[in-house]
XYZ file of C-alpha atoms in Angstrom:
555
model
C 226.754 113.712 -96.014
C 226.768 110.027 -97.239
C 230.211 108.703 -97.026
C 231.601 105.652 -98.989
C 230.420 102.652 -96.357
C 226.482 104.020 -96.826
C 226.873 104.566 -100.407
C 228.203 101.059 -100.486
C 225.719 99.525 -98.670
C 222.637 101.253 -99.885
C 223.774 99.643 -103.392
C 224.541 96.447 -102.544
C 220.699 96.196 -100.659
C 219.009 97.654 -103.750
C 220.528 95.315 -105.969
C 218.213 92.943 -104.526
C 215.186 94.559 -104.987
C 215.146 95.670 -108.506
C 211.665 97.180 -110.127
C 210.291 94.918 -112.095
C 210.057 95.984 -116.076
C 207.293 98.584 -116.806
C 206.188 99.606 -113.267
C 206.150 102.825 -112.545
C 204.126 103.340 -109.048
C 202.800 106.220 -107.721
C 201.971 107.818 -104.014
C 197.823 108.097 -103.154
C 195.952 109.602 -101.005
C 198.516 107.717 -97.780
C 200.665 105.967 -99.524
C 201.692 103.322 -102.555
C 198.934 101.000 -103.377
C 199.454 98.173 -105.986
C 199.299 94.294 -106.784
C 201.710 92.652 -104.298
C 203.453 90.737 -106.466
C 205.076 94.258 -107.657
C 205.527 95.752 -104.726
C 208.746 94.106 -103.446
C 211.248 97.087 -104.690
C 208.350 99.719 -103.489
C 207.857 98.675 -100.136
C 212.405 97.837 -99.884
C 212.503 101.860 -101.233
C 209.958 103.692 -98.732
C 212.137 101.740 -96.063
C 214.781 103.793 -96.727
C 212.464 106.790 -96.617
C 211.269 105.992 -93.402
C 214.950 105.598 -92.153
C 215.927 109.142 -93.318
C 212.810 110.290 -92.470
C 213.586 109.596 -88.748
C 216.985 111.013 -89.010
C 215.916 113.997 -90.236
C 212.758 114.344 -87.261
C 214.985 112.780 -84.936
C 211.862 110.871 -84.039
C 210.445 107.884 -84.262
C 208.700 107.244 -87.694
C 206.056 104.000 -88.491
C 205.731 101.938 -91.830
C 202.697 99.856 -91.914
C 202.348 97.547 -94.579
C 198.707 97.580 -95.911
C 196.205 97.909 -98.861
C 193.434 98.507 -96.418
C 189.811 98.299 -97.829
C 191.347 96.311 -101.166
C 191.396 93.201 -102.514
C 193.420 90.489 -100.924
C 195.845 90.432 -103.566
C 196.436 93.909 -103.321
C 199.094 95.594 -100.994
C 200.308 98.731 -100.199
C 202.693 100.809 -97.799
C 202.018 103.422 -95.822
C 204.097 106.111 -93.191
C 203.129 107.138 -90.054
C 205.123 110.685 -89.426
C 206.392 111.656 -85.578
C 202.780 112.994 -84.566
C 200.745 109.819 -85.691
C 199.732 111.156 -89.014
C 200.771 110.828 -92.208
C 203.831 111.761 -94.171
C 204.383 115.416 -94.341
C 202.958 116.247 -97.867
C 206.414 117.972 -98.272
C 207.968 114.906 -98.526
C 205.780 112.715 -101.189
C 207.011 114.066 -104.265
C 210.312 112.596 -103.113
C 208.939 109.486 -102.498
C 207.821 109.126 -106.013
C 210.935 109.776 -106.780
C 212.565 107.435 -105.027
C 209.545 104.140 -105.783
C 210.880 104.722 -109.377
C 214.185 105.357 -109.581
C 215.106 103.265 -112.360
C 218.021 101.623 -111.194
C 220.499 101.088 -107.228
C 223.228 103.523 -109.057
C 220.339 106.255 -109.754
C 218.464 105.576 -106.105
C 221.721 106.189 -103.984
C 222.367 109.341 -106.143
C 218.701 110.713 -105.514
C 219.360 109.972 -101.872
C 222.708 111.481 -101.547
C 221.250 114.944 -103.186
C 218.173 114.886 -101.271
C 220.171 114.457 -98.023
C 222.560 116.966 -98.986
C 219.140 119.413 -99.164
C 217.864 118.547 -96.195
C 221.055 118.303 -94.521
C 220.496 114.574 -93.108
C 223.616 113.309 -91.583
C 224.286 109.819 -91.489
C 226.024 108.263 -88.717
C 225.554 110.334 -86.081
C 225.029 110.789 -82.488
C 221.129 109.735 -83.143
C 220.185 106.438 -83.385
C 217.065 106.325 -86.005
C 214.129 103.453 -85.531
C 211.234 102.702 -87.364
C 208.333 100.653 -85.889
C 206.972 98.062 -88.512
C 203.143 97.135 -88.769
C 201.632 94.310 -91.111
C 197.537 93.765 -91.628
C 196.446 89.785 -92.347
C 197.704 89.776 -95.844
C 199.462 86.771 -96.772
C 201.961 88.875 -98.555
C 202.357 90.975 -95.839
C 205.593 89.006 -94.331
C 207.918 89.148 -97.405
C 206.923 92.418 -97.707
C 207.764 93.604 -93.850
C 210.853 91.452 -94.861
C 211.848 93.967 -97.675
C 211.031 97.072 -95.576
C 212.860 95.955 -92.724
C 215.618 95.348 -95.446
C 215.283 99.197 -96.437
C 215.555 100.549 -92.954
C 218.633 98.590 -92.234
C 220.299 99.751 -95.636
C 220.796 103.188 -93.558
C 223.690 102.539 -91.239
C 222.694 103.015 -87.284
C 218.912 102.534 -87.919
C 216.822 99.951 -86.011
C 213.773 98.398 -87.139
C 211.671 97.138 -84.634
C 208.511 94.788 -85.666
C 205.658 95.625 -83.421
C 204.014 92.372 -85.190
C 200.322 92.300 -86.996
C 198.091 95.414 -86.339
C 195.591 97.416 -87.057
C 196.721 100.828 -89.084
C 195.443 102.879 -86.467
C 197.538 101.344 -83.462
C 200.696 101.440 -85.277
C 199.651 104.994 -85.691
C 199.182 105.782 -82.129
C 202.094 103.754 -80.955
C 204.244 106.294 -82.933
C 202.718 109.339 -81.529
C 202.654 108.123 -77.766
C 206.032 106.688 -78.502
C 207.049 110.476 -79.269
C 205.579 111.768 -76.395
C 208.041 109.346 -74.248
C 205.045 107.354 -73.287
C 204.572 103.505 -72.939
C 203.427 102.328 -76.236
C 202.890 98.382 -76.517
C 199.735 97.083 -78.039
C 198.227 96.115 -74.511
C 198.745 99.648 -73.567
C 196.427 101.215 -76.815
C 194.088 98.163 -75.336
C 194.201 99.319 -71.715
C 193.654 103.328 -72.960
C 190.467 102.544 -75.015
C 189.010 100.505 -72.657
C 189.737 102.827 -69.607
C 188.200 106.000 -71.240
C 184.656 103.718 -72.386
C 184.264 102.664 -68.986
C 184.639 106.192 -67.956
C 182.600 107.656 -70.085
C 180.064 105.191 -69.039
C 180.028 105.686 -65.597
C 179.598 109.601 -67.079
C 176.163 108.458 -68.614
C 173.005 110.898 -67.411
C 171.409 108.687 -64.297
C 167.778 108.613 -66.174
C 169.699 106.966 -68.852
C 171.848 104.429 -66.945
C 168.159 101.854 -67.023
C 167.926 101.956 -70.734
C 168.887 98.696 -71.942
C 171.137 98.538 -75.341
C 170.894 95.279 -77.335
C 173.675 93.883 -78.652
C 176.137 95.215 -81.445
C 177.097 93.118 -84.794
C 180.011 93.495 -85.874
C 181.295 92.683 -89.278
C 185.131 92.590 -89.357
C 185.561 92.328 -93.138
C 187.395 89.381 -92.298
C 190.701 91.407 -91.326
C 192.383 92.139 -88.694
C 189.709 94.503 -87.267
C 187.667 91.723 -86.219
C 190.518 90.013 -84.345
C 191.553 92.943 -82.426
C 187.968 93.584 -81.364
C 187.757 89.980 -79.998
C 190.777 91.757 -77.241
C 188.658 94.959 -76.322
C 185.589 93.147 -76.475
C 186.795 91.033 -73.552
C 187.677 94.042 -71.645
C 184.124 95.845 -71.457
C 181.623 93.893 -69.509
C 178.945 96.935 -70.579
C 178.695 95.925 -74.117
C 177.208 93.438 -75.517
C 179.459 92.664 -79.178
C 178.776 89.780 -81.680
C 181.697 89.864 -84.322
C 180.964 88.028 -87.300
C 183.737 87.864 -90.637
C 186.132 88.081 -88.053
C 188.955 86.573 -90.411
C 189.525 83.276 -88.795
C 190.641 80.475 -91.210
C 188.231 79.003 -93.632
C 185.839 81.802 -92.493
C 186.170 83.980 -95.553
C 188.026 86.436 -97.822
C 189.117 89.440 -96.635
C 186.740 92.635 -98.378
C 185.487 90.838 -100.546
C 181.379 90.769 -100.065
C 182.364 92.106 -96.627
C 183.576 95.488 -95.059
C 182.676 99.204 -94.432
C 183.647 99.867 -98.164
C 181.433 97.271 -99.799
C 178.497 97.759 -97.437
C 178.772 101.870 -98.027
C 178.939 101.555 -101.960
C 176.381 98.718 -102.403
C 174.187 99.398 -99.940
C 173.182 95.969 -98.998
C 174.244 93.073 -95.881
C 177.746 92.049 -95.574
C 178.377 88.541 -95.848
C 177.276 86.857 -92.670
C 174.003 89.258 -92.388
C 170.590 88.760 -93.105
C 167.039 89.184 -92.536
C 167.800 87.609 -88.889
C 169.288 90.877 -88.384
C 166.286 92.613 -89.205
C 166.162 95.921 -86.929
C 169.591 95.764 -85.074
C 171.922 98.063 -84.787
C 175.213 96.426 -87.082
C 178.591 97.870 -87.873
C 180.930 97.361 -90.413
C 185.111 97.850 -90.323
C 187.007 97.951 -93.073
C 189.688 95.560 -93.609
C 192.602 97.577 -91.741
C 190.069 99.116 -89.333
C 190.586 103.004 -90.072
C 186.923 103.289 -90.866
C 183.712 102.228 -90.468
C 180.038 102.319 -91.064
C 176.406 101.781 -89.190
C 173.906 100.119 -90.844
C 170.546 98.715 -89.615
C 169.049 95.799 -92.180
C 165.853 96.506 -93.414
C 162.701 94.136 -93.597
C 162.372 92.219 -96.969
C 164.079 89.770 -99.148
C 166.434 91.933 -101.169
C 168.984 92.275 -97.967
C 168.638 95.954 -98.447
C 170.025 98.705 -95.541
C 169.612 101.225 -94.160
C 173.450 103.256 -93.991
C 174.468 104.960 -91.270
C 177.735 106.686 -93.062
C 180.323 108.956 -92.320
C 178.458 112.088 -92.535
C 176.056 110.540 -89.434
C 179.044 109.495 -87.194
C 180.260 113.190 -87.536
C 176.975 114.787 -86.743
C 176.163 112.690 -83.272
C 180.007 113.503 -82.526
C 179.354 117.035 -83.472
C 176.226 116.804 -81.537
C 177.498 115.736 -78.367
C 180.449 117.552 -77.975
C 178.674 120.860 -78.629
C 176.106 119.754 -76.043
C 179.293 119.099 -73.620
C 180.332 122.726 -74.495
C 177.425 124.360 -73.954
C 177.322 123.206 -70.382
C 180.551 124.221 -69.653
C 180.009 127.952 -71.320
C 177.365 128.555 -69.405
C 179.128 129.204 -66.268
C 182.799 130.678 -67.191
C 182.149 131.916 -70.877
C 185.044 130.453 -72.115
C 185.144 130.361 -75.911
C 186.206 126.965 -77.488
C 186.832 127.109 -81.070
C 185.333 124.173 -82.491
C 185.347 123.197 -86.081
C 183.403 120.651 -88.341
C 186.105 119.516 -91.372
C 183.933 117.626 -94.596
C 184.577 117.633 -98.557
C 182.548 118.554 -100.772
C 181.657 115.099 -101.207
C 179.394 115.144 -97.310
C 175.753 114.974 -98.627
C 174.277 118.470 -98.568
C 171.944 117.736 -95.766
C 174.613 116.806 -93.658
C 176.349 120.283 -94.212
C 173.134 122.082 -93.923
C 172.247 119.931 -90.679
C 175.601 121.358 -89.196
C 175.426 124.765 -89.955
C 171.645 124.785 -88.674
C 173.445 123.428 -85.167
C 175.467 126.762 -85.710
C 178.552 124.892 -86.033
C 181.393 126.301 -88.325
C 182.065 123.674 -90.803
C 184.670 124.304 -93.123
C 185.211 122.539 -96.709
C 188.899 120.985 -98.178
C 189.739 119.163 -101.371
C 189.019 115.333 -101.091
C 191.868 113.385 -99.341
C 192.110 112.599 -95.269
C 195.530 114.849 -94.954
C 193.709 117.650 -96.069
C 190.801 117.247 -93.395
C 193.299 116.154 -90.782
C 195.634 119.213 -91.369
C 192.599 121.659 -91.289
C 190.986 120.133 -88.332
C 194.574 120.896 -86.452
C 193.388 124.545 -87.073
C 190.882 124.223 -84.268
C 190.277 123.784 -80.076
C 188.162 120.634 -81.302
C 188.156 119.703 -84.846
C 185.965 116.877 -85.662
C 186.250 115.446 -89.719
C 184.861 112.642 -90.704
C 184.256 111.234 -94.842
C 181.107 109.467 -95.911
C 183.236 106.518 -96.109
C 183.804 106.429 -92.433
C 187.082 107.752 -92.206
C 187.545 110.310 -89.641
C 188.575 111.477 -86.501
C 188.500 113.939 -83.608
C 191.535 116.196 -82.482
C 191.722 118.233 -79.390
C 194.676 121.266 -79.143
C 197.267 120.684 -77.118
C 196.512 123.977 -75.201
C 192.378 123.135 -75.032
C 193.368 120.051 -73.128
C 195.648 121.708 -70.608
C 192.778 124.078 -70.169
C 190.625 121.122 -69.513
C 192.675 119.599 -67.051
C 193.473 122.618 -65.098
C 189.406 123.723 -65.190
C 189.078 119.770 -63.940
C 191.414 120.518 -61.058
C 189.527 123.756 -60.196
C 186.092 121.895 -60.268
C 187.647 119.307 -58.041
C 188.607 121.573 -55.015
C 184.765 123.552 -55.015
C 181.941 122.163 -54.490
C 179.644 123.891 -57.028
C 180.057 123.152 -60.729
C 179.268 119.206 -60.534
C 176.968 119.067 -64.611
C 180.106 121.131 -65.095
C 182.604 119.106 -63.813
C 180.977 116.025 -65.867
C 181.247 118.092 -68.907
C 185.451 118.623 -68.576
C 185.837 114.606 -67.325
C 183.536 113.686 -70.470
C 185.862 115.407 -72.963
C 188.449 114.531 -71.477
C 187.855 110.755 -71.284
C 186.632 111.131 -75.543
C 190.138 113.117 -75.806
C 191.805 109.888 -74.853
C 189.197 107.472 -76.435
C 189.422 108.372 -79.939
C 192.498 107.566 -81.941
C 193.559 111.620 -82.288
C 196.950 110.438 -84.574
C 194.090 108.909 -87.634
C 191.118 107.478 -88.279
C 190.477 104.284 -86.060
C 187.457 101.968 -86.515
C 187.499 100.442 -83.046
C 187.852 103.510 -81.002
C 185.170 104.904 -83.588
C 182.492 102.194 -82.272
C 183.326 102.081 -78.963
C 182.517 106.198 -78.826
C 179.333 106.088 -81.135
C 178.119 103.260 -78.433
C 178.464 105.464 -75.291
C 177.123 108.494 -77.343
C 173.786 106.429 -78.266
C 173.532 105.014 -74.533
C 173.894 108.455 -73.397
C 171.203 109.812 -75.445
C 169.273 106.840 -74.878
C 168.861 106.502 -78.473
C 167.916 103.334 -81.154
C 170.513 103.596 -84.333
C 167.116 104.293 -85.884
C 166.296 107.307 -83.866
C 170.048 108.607 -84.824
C 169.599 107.836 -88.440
C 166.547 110.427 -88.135
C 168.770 113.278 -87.651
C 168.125 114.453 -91.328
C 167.647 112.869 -94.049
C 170.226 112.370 -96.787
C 169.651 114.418 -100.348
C 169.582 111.772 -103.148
C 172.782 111.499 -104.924
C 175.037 110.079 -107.584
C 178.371 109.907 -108.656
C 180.089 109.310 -112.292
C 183.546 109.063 -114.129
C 184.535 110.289 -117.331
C 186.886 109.116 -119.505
C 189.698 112.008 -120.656
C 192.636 111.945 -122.795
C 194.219 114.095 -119.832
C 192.315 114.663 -116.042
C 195.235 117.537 -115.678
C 193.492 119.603 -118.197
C 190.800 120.213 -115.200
C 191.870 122.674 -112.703
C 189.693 123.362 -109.909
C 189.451 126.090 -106.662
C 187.043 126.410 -103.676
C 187.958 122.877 -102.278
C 187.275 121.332 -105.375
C 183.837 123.134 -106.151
C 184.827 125.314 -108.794
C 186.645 124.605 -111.944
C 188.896 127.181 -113.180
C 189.974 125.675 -116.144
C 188.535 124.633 -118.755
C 187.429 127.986 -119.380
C 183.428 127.706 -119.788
C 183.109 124.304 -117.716
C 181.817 125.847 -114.794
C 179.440 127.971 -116.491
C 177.927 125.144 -118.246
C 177.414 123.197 -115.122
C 176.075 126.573 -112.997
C 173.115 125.860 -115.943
C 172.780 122.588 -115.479
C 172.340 122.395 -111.470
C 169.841 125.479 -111.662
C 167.254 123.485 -113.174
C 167.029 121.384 -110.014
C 165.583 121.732 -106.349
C 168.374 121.125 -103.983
C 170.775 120.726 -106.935
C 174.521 120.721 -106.420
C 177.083 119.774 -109.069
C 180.679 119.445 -109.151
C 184.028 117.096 -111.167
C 187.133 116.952 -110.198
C 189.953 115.371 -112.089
C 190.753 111.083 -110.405
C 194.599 111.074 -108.744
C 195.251 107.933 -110.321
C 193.564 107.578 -113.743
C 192.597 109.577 -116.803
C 188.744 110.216 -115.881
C 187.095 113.189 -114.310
C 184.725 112.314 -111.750
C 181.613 113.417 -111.566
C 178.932 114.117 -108.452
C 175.482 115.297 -108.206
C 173.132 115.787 -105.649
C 169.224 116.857 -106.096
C 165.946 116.309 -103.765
C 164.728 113.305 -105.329
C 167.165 110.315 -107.199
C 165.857 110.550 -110.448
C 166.833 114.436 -111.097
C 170.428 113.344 -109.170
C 170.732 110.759 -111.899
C 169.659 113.208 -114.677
C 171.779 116.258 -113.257
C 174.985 113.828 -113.009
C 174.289 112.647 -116.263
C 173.931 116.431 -118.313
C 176.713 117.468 -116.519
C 179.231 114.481 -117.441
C 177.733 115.300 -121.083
C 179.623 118.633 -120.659
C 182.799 117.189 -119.464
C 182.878 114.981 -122.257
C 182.182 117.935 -124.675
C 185.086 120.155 -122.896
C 187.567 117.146 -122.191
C 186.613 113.759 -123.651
C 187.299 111.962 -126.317
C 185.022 113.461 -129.126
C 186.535 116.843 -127.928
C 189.464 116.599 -130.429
């Protein structure tokens, strides 16, 4: 229970951070998103949230202030929960509740009753903390100022500023801090770089005399680039050129630049050219939770070739089933490995998975949904087209791993097999398991091409990618679309998905689906076919039906 000191003090900090008039803000796909000049009250608010939320785990909880791949007047906030990931879905309805609360008298009350419900007690023998994260934002600072302001507004909590970071890190210095392990920023440094070099020396003999040429790397002038300066230092086996690496005067940050732009316009970042012609490029996003390949192609346009989402999963995929079937071979021992996409992975990507006889399993759009379903597995590997993914490895899979590793150790047979355990367990502690993390994401596709031996051209051969196109729709209400199957089917209107069953049988390779948006009144639209022009025409018959069901000219 809240006693009168907490109530007190909760209203005399939101007094200062009133909403400004007409706002009303609501939680995305990870978090609140919004113009940062609105944000102050937001970001003061899901402080508080944090705070309780730490009571209530008795754990430590992160808040990392970030818009991520948006504009640079954009900002956002996000929560890291006591594993690494994000909030506990349970949980966001009350945070909309609490972003919008009209008014201090109304917030402490909504507090009060939801702490009465979850029985949070203030005050008492556990100390909460919240570790505090900020990307290169200029706004970032007032706005770490008003969160820190939020977590202190519960009495006993601590708010500790672990300075300006990537999103991933603060993520995994949340979930290693939970595990009682060291967790300073030289310490996520000193893992990544340990496992590469490990996996390295791992590397098939005949392919230890290929030569790799260098990587570019476009930091979408954020904080990505900056942090890969510090790992880039650390690995003496690859070769890295950052370019947009955010240093003053250099440029904005995502704008012309970053894994978004260079996925959804499909031409050089800022920085690249036909110099680049042929080499092997990356792109981070301006937090550095995702990121995309690209090769440029010859020409004056400044065209690409992408290397998305869909193609980091499959090499992942790829190798780790390779790893797997070495170590079957000898004991039998059935791993249950799982391949997590949306409906939005192109088709060929799907089919190219299932054809590896990989289980691949489909949830609605959104990385919680992909993360929580990939928990489901031994090794679940999920990865968007945006370049947003990860790999996670069961808690009882790795203690199998290190006790098989211990075994191989003390016998002298086994030794492929033995490389197989060391391998996964040296990508177990390479990727970023708590989210998606751009730098531990190129520093794993690198040692998976040198051990292959393989060009990024040669990888970008693994299929090729069905034509496809995507549209919006403008509704007078996106709720009127219900939809089942992980978003493939809609169930209501009744008639919709009849209309579009029509529609995609007219077309080789054609696949169809809308969804409603989670943030404005338009139904979006995809389509997928074996050449672009009957993509275009398939999207464009079936947004005529959504319009006819939903749109305006419906009433």
């Amino acid at each position: 229970m809240m006693d009168e000191h907490q109530n007190e003090k909760l209203l005399e900090c939101a007094s200062k951070y009133p909403i400004p008039k007409g706002v009303k803000i609501s939680y995305g796909t990870a978090g609140f998103r919004a113009d940062a000049s609105i944000l102050s009250s937001t970001v003061f608010r899901v402080g508080i949230l944090a705070a309780l939320r730490s009571l209530t785990t008795k754990s430590v909880i992160g808040l990392m202030i970030t818009a991520s791949h948006n504009q640079i007047s954009d900002n956002g906030v996000k929560i890291a929960d006591p594993s690494g990931g994000m909030l506990t879905q349970e949980w966001e309805p009350f945070a909309d509740l609490l972003a919008n609360a009209p008014d201090p008298q109304n917030l402490v009350k909504l507090i009060s009753e939801f702490a009465k419900k979850e029985n949070i007690s203030f005050g008492g023998v556990y100390s909460a903390e919240v570790l505090l994260g900020r990307d290169t934002r200029p706004s970032g600072e007032s706005l770490l100022e008003a969160a820190r302001h939020g977590i202190n507004s519960v009495v006993g909590t601590v708010a500790t500023d672990m300075g300006i970071l990537t999103t991933p890190q603060l993520h995994w210095m949340v979930r290693y801090r939970n595990k009682g392990k060291s967790s300073l920023e030289s310490d996520y440094f000193t893992q990544l770089s340990n496992a590469f070099r490990c996996l390295m020396d791992y590397i098939p003999t005949e392919m230890t005399t290929c030569e790799m040429d260098e990587l570019i790397v476009d930091g979408a002038n954020g904080v990505g680039g900056e942090k890969l300066e510090v790992v880039k230092k650390t690995l003496s086996s690859l070769v890295i050129q950052i370019r947009n690496s955010g240093r003053e005067g250099e440029g904005v940050l995502n704008q012309g630049v970053g894994a978004d732009f260079v996925q959804k316009e499909k031409i050089v970042p800022s920085g690249f050219g036909q110099i680049d012609v042929g080499k092997r490029c990356a792109s981070l996003d301006g937090d550095a939770d995702r990121f995309v390949y690209f090769h440029v192609l010859p020409g004056s346009n400044n065209k690409i070739e992408l290397v998305d989402g869909d193609k980091i999963l499959s090499l992942f995929a790829l190798f780790i089933k390779q790893q797997l079937a070495i170590l079957n071979k000898e004991d039998g021992h059935q791993v249950h490995l799982g391949i997590v996409q949306t409906a939005y992975a192109n088709g060929a990507s799907t089919d190219y998975l299932k054809k590896l006889g990989l289980e691949v399993a489909l949830t609605p759009t959104g990385v919680k949904y992909l993360h929580e379903k990939a928990c489901e597995y031994d090794i679940g590997i999920y990865f968007e087209a945006n370049g947003h993914g990860t790999i996670l490895f069961s808690a009882s899979f790795l203690s199998w791993l290190e006790n098989r590793n211990k075994e191989l150790a003390s016998s002298s047979e086994g030794l492929e097999q033995q490389l197989s355990v060391k391998r996964l367990l040296a990508v177990s502690e390479l990727i970023n398991q708590a989210v998606g993390d751009a730098l531990s994401g190129v520093l794993l596709v690198e040692v998976i091409l040198r051990h292959m031996g393989w060009s990024i051209q040669r990888w970008n051969e693994l299929y090729q990618d069905l034509p496809s196109r995507q549209l919006k729709v403008k509704v007078m209400d996106r709720t009127a679309v219900t939809t089942a199957n992980a978003e493939t089917e809609v169930v209501k209107p009744t008639g919709l998905q009849e209309a579009i069953n029509c529609e995609v049988a007219k077309y080789t390779m054609g696949r169809s689906f809308v969804r409603p948006s989670g943030t404005e009144d338009v139904i979006r639209v995809y389509a997928e076919a074996s050449t672009q022009e009957e993509a275009d025409n398939l999207a464009k018959s079936v947004a005529q039906h959504v319009d006819h069901f939903l749109g305006f000219g419906s009433s």
